Coordinates of C-alpha atoms and ligand atoms in Angstrom, one line a residue:
M465 CA 108.4 75.2 97.3
R466 CA 112.2 75.1 97.8
D467 CA 114.9 73.0 99.3
I468 CA 116.7 74.9 102.0
T469 CA 120.3 73.7 101.9
A470 CA 123.4 74.5 103.9
P471 CA 124.6 77.0 105.0
E472 CA 121.1 78.6 104.7
S473 CA 119.5 75.7 106.5
F474 CA 121.7 76.4 109.6
R475 CA 120.6 80.0 109.5
W476 CA 116.9 78.9 109.6
R477 CA 117.6 76.8 112.7
R478 CA 119.4 79.7 114.4
F479 CA 116.5 82.0 113.5
V480 CA 114.1 79.8 115.5
D481 CA 116.7 79.5 118.4
V482 CA 116.8 83.3 118.7
F483 CA 113.0 83.5 118.6
E484 CA 112.7 80.8 121.2
H485 CA 115.1 82.6 123.5
T486 CA 113.3 86.0 123.0
V487 CA 109.8 84.7 123.8
G488 CA 111.1 82.2 126.3
L489 CA 112.2 85.0 128.5
A490 CA 108.6 86.2 128.6
G491 CA 107.2 82.7 129.5
Y492 CA 105.8 81.5 126.3
D493 CA 105.4 77.7 125.8
L494 CA 106.1 75.9 122.6
V495 CA 103.1 74.3 120.8
I496 CA 103.7 72.1 117.7
P497 CA 100.4 71.8 115.9
P498 CA 99.9 69.3 113.1
L499 CA 100.6 70.3 109.5
L500 CA 97.2 68.9 108.5
E501 CA 93.8 69.9 110.1
D502 CA 90.2 69.4 109.4
I503 CA 89.3 72.1 106.8
G504 CA 86.7 73.5 109.2
V505 CA 89.5 74.9 111.4
F506 CA 90.5 77.2 108.6
T507 CA 87.2 78.0 106.9
R508 CA 86.4 79.8 110.2
L509 CA 89.1 82.4 109.4
G510 CA 86.5 83.9 107.1
E511 CA 85.0 83.4 103.7
A512 CA 86.2 86.8 102.6
T513 CA 89.9 85.8 103.1
D514 CA 92.0 84.8 100.0
V515 CA 94.0 82.5 102.2
V516 CA 90.9 80.4 102.7
T517 CA 89.0 80.9 99.5
K518 CA 91.7 80.7 96.9
E519 CA 95.0 79.6 98.4
M520 CA 94.3 76.5 100.5
Y521 CA 95.9 73.1 99.8
D522 CA 92.9 71.0 100.7
F523 CA 91.9 67.4 99.7
V524 CA 89.7 64.5 100.8
D525 CA 91.8 61.9 102.6
K526 CA 91.3 58.1 102.5
G527 CA 88.8 58.3 105.4
E528 CA 86.7 60.7 103.4
R529 CA 87.7 63.6 105.7
H530 CA 88.1 67.0 104.0
V531 CA 91.5 68.3 105.3
A532 CA 93.9 71.1 104.5
L533 CA 97.5 71.8 104.9
R534 CA 97.6 74.7 107.4
P535 CA 97.9 78.1 105.7
E536 CA 98.7 79.8 109.1
Q537 CA 98.9 78.6 112.7
T538 CA 96.7 81.0 114.8
A539 CA 93.7 78.9 114.0
S540 CA 95.5 75.7 114.9
I541 CA 96.7 77.1 118.2
C542 CA 93.1 78.1 119.0
R543 CA 91.8 74.7 118.1
S544 CA 94.5 73.2 120.3
F545 CA 93.5 75.5 123.2
V546 CA 89.9 74.3 122.8
E547 CA 91.0 70.7 122.9
H548 CA 93.4 70.9 125.9
R549 CA 91.8 73.8 127.9
P550 CA 95.0 75.1 129.5
T551 CA 94.7 77.8 132.2
T552 CA 94.5 81.3 131.0
P553 CA 96.1 83.5 130.0
F554 CA 97.7 80.9 127.8
K555 CA 100.9 82.1 126.2
A556 CA 102.1 80.0 123.3
W557 CA 104.8 80.2 120.6
Y558 CA 105.2 78.2 117.4
A559 CA 107.5 77.8 114.5
G560 CA 107.2 75.9 111.2
P561 CA 105.9 75.8 107.7
N562 CA 102.6 76.9 106.3
F563 CA 101.2 76.4 102.8
R564 CA 99.4 78.8 100.5
Y565 CA 98.7 78.4 96.8
E566 CA 100.0 81.9 95.9
K567 CA 101.8 83.2 92.9
P568 CA 105.5 82.5 93.8
Q569 CA 107.9 85.4 93.7
R570 CA 110.7 86.9 95.7
G571 CA 109.5 86.9 99.3
R572 CA 106.3 84.9 98.5
Y573 CA 106.4 81.1 98.3
R574 CA 103.9 78.3 98.4
Q575 CA 105.6 76.8 101.4
F576 CA 106.9 79.4 103.8
D577 CA 107.9 79.4 107.5
Q578 CA 106.6 81.5 110.3
V579 CA 107.4 82.0 113.9
G580 CA 104.7 83.5 116.1
I581 CA 103.1 83.9 119.5
E582 CA 99.5 83.9 120.7
V583 CA 98.1 84.9 124.1
L584 CA 94.6 83.6 124.8
G585 CA 92.3 84.7 127.6
S586 CA 93.1 88.3 128.5
L587 CA 91.8 91.6 127.4
D588 CA 94.5 93.5 129.2
P589 CA 96.0 96.2 126.8
Y590 CA 99.4 95.5 128.5
I591 CA 99.3 92.1 126.8
D592 CA 99.1 93.9 123.4
I593 CA 102.1 95.9 124.4
E594 CA 104.1 92.8 125.5
V595 CA 103.3 91.0 122.2
I596 CA 104.2 94.0 120.0
Q597 CA 107.4 94.6 122.0
L598 CA 108.5 91.0 121.7
G599 CA 108.3 91.1 117.9
W600 CA 110.4 94.3 118.0
T601 CA 112.9 92.8 120.4
F602 CA 113.2 89.8 118.2
F603 CA 114.1 91.9 115.1
A604 CA 116.7 93.7 117.2
A605 CA 118.1 90.4 118.4
L606 CA 118.6 89.4 114.7
G607 CA 120.5 92.7 114.2
L608 CA 117.9 94.2 111.9
C609 CA 117.7 98.0 112.1
D610 CA 115.5 99.0 109.2
V611 CA 112.2 97.9 110.5
E612 CA 109.1 100.1 110.8
L613 CA 106.2 99.2 113.2
A614 CA 102.8 100.4 112.0
I615 CA 99.8 100.2 114.4
N616 CA 96.1 100.8 114.2
S617 CA 92.9 99.7 116.0
L618 CA 89.9 98.2 114.3
G619 CA 87.8 99.0 117.3
T620 CA 85.2 96.7 118.8
P621 CA 83.3 94.3 116.5
D622 CA 80.5 96.8 116.4
D623 CA 82.9 99.7 115.5
R624 CA 84.4 97.6 112.8
S625 CA 81.0 96.7 111.3
R626 CA 80.0 100.4 111.2
Y627 CA 83.3 101.3 109.6
V628 CA 83.0 98.5 107.0
A629 CA 79.5 99.7 106.1
A630 CA 80.8 103.3 105.7
L631 CA 83.7 102.2 103.6
H632 CA 81.4 100.1 101.5
D633 CA 79.2 103.2 100.8
Y634 CA 82.2 105.4 100.1
F635 CA 83.8 103.0 97.6
E636 CA 80.4 102.4 96.0
S637 CA 80.2 106.1 95.4
R638 CA 83.6 106.1 93.7
Y639 CA 83.1 102.7 92.0
S640 CA 84.0 103.8 88.5
D641 CA 87.3 105.3 89.8
L642 CA 88.5 102.0 91.3
S643 CA 90.6 99.5 89.4
P644 CA 88.7 96.4 88.2
E645 CA 90.6 94.3 90.8
S646 CA 89.4 96.6 93.6
Q647 CA 85.9 96.6 92.3
Q648 CA 86.0 92.8 92.8
T649 CA 87.5 93.1 96.2
L650 CA 84.8 95.5 97.2
L651 CA 82.1 92.8 96.7
R652 CA 83.9 90.5 99.1
N653 CA 85.5 92.8 101.7
P654 CA 85.6 96.6 101.5
L655 CA 88.4 96.7 104.1
R656 CA 90.7 94.9 101.8
V657 CA 90.4 97.6 99.1
L658 CA 92.5 99.7 101.5
D659 CA 95.4 97.3 100.9
S660 CA 95.5 97.9 97.2
K661 CA 98.9 99.1 95.9
R662 CA 97.5 100.0 92.5
S663 CA 98.2 103.6 91.4
Q664 CA 94.6 103.9 90.1
D665 CA 93.2 103.2 93.5
A666 CA 95.5 105.6 95.4
P667 CA 93.5 108.8 95.1
V668 CA 90.3 107.0 96.0
I669 CA 91.9 105.4 99.1
A670 CA 93.4 108.7 100.1
E671 CA 90.0 110.2 100.7
A672 CA 88.4 107.1 102.3
P673 CA 86.9 107.4 105.8
L674 CA 89.2 106.6 108.7
I675 CA 88.5 104.0 111.4
N676 CA 89.3 106.4 114.3
S677 CA 86.0 108.2 113.7
Y678 CA 84.2 104.9 114.5
W679 CA 86.1 103.9 117.7
C680 CA 83.8 103.8 120.7
S681 CA 85.3 105.3 123.9
E682 CA 86.3 101.8 125.2
A683 CA 88.2 101.0 122.0
A684 CA 89.8 104.4 122.0
E685 CA 90.9 104.0 125.6
H686 CA 92.4 100.6 125.1
F687 CA 94.4 101.8 122.1
E688 CA 95.6 104.8 124.0
V689 CA 97.0 102.6 126.7
V690 CA 98.8 100.5 124.1
C691 CA 100.4 103.6 122.4
E692 CA 101.5 105.0 125.8
G693 CA 102.9 101.7 126.8
L694 CA 105.0 101.4 123.6
D695 CA 106.2 105.0 124.2
A696 CA 107.2 104.1 127.7
V697 CA 109.3 101.1 126.7
G698 CA 110.8 103.0 123.7
V699 CA 109.3 101.0 120.9
P700 CA 108.9 103.4 118.0
Y701 CA 105.8 103.2 115.8
T702 CA 103.7 105.0 113.3
L703 CA 100.0 105.3 113.4
D704 CA 98.5 103.9 110.2
L705 CA 94.8 104.3 110.3
K706 CA 94.4 102.4 107.0
L707 CA 96.2 99.3 108.3
V708 CA 93.8 96.4 108.1
R709 CA 94.9 92.8 108.4
G710 CA 93.9 90.1 105.8
L711 CA 92.1 87.8 108.1
D712 CA 88.5 88.5 109.1
Y713 CA 88.9 87.7 112.8
Y714 CA 91.0 90.8 113.7
R715 CA 89.6 93.3 116.2
G716 CA 91.1 96.1 118.2
T717 CA 94.8 96.5 118.0
T718 CA 96.4 95.6 114.7
F719 CA 100.0 96.0 113.7
E720 CA 102.6 95.2 111.1
Y721 CA 106.4 95.2 111.0
R722 CA 107.7 96.4 107.7
G723 CA 111.2 95.9 106.3
G724 CA 112.6 99.2 104.9
T725 CA 114.8 97.5 102.3
L726 CA 112.1 95.3 100.7
D727 CA 109.7 96.2 97.8
S728 CA 106.6 97.8 99.2
A729 CA 104.3 95.0 97.8
Q730 CA 106.2 92.4 99.9
N731 CA 107.6 94.5 102.7
A732 CA 105.5 93.0 105.6
L733 CA 107.9 91.0 107.7
G734 CA 105.1 90.1 110.1
G735 CA 102.0 91.3 111.7
G736 CA 99.2 90.5 114.0
G737 CA 96.7 91.9 116.4
R738 CA 93.7 91.1 118.6
Y739 CA 91.1 88.6 117.6
D740 CA 87.9 87.6 119.2
G741 CA 85.4 84.9 118.4
L742 CA 87.9 82.5 116.9
V743 CA 88.1 80.3 120.0
A744 CA 84.3 80.4 120.4
D745 CA 83.9 79.5 116.7
L746 CA 86.0 76.5 117.2
G747 CA 83.7 75.3 120.0
G748 CA 85.5 76.9 123.1
P749 CA 84.4 79.5 125.6
D750 CA 84.4 83.1 124.5
T751 CA 88.1 83.9 124.8
P752 CA 90.0 87.0 123.6
G753 CA 93.3 86.5 121.8
V754 CA 96.2 88.5 120.6
G755 CA 99.3 87.5 118.7
F756 CA 101.6 87.9 115.7
A757 CA 103.2 85.8 113.0
I758 CA 106.6 86.7 111.5
G759 CA 107.7 85.3 108.1
L760 CA 111.0 83.7 108.3
D761 CA 111.8 83.7 104.5
R762 CA 111.1 87.4 104.1
T763 CA 112.8 88.4 107.3
L764 CA 116.0 86.6 106.2
L765 CA 115.8 88.6 102.9
A766 CA 115.8 91.8 104.9
C767 CA 118.7 90.5 106.9
D768 CA 120.6 89.9 103.6
D769 CA 119.9 93.4 102.6
E770 CA 121.3 94.8 105.8
N771 CA 124.2 92.3 105.9
V772 CA 123.2 91.0 109.3
F773 CA 122.5 87.6 110.8
A774 CA 124.8 85.6 108.6
A775 CA 124.7 81.9 108.4
P776 CA 126.7 80.4 111.4
S777 CA 130.0 78.8 110.5
Q778 CA 129.8 75.0 110.1
N779 CA 133.6 74.6 109.9
A780 CA 135.1 71.6 111.6
D781 CA 137.3 72.2 114.6
V782 CA 139.6 69.4 113.8
F783 CA 140.3 67.2 110.8
V784 CA 141.8 63.8 111.5
V785 CA 144.4 62.6 108.9
D786 CA 144.9 58.8 109.3
V787 CA 147.4 57.3 106.8
G788 CA 146.6 53.8 108.0
D789 CA 143.4 51.8 107.4
G790 CA 141.2 54.5 108.9
S791 CA 140.6 52.8 112.3
D792 CA 142.6 55.4 114.2
A793 CA 140.5 58.2 112.7
L794 CA 137.4 56.3 113.9
S795 CA 138.6 56.2 117.5
V796 CA 140.1 59.7 117.6
C797 CA 136.9 61.2 116.1
T798 CA 134.8 59.3 118.6
E799 CA 136.9 60.7 121.5
L800 CA 137.0 64.2 120.2
R801 CA 133.2 64.3 119.5
A802 CA 132.5 63.0 122.9
G803 CA 134.5 66.0 124.2
G804 CA 132.3 68.4 122.2
I805 CA 134.9 69.0 119.4
R806 CA 133.6 69.1 115.8
A807 CA 135.8 66.4 114.2
E808 CA 135.9 65.3 110.6
R809 CA 138.0 62.8 108.7
S810 CA 138.4 61.5 105.2
W811 CA 137.4 58.1 103.7
D812 CA 138.6 55.5 101.3
Q813 CA 142.3 55.4 102.6
R814 CA 143.3 58.4 100.5
S815 CA 146.9 59.6 100.3
M816 CA 148.4 61.8 102.9
K817 CA 148.5 64.7 100.4
A818 CA 144.8 64.2 99.5
Q819 CA 143.8 64.1 103.2
M820 CA 145.7 67.3 103.9
K821 CA 144.0 69.0 101.0
A822 CA 140.6 67.8 102.5
A823 CA 141.7 69.1 105.9
N824 CA 142.4 72.5 104.5
R825 CA 139.1 72.6 102.6
S826 CA 137.1 71.7 105.8
G827 CA 138.0 75.0 107.4
A828 CA 139.3 73.1 110.5
R829 CA 141.7 75.0 112.7
F830 CA 143.7 71.9 113.6
A831 CA 144.7 68.8 111.8
V832 CA 145.5 65.6 113.8
L833 CA 148.0 63.5 111.9
I834 CA 148.5 59.8 112.6
G835 CA 151.2 58.1 110.5
E836 CA 152.8 54.7 110.9
S837 CA 155.3 55.9 113.6
E838 CA 152.6 57.7 115.6
R839 CA 150.4 54.6 115.5
E840 CA 153.2 52.5 116.8
A841 CA 154.2 55.0 119.5
G842 CA 150.5 55.7 120.6
T843 CA 150.9 59.4 119.8
A844 CA 149.4 61.9 117.3
L845 CA 150.7 65.2 115.8
I846 CA 148.6 68.4 116.1
R847 CA 149.2 70.9 113.3
D848 CA 147.7 74.4 113.4
L849 CA 146.4 74.9 109.9
R850 CA 146.5 78.7 110.2
S851 CA 150.0 79.2 111.5
D852 CA 153.5 78.1 110.7
E853 CA 154.3 77.0 114.2
E854 CA 156.0 73.6 114.8
Q855 CA 153.6 70.7 115.0
L856 CA 153.1 69.2 118.5
S857 CA 153.4 65.6 119.4
V858 CA 151.1 64.4 122.1
T859 CA 150.1 61.0 123.5
R860 CA 146.7 59.7 122.4
A861 CA 145.5 60.0 126.0
D862 CA 146.4 63.7 126.1
L863 CA 145.0 64.4 122.6
P864 CA 141.4 65.5 123.5
G865 CA 142.4 67.6 126.5
T866 CA 145.2 69.3 124.5
L867 CA 142.8 70.2 121.7
I868 CA 140.0 71.3 124.0
S869 CA 142.4 73.8 125.7
R870 CA 143.9 75.0 122.4
L871 CA 140.5 75.6 120.9
S872 CA 139.0 77.3 123.9
S873 CA 142.0 79.7 124.1
L874 CA 141.5 80.9 120.5
Ligands
AMP1860 P1 100.0 86.6 107.4 O1 99.9 85.3 108.1 O2 99.4 86.7 106.1 O3 99.6 87.7 108.3 O4 101.5 86.8 107.2 C1 102.5 87.1 108.2 C2 103.9 87.1 107.6 O5 104.1 85.8 107.0 C3 104.0 88.0 106.4 O6 104.4 89.3 106.9 C4 105.2 87.4 105.7 O7 106.4 87.7 106.2 C5 104.9 85.9 105.9 N1 104.2 85.4 104.7 C6 102.9 85.3 104.5 N2 102.6 84.6 103.3 C7 103.8 84.3 102.8 C8 104.3 83.6 101.6 N3 103.4 83.1 100.7 N4 105.6 83.5 101.4 C9 106.5 84.0 102.3 N5 106.2 84.6 103.4 C10 104.9 84.8 103.7

């Protein structure tokens, strides 16, 4: 777990702002779920999921309740939906930290942030298209270019079960060729063997059966509409028939956004898909869902690699130099801030020279100087810190207006 300090912390805020703007244009509402939930909310994600079985931060609280820090937010949004029963389709977005007890490394942390959307209550394939397109639009809004979208369909629950059985039989027949880790995975979830990046598993995976042979006509038609829709709106994708998502509840359309500059083991910037059954498992009516989660930490690493989405400048606009007792700096800063100007000052009645040094270091464009004579005359001097032009004397009443117009004409 890490501290996020300035200027990176400002970049995190801006990231969420861009996301809010992108999904806000499509009518998604913000939901802020709690960090802590009853553990049952997450165990429903599936016993074959590492996130649940190995990585959860769970404990018994003082009221003897078994709770967990959320490892993801889809389950929390579904739990919230069941509790509040909003009208459907319900379109929600979220942002915030999740916790997983993983092996920390570049792009993988024990506390990490995600932004995401969920749509509950519609089977329409055009919702899948909207969701996938919004993720794509968001990456573009950040300025990221090297992103690949991979899509697949896991079919109906029945298609998926038949496929899992076929995969199980196939991997059993090649058991001795698999890595010891994948032999273990096979016992828990044959689909996850397809995720293995180990070279020993590659030739076995290459010959594994593919899901498209198990799609029923309904699943195939749904997926065709999704692909055609993405073509129509110009969102490029590659079909990856071996793309399976980690969580057990995924059905139908699944997708992943991959960062081209990142190591292949950690290159998923985000992903999502359709899920059924989760809302019903949490005590609600049978409600289909589709959504995605995008990892903030990893996406910012990709932004660094592409030199885009830099931290926003936090420079002051104005630095107030008060050679008196500091009370003029108090009133001038108050007036300037009320007028929307970022104003800073120094403390401890430092010398004029030390204050000018601080003014230059602050990155401010203008210094406001108030010496003895300005104080007596009720005036202030404005000095442009990035040009040699003559400093300007203005009355204190004119000071905010003059600075606002100078700053806005830059
Ligand atoms: P998931 O919820 O596992 O589907 O992950 C969605 C996205 O969240 C991933 O593509 C990553 O960008 C991010 N993510 C998941 N786990 C971590 C982690 N431990 N550290 C950083 N980012 C993560």
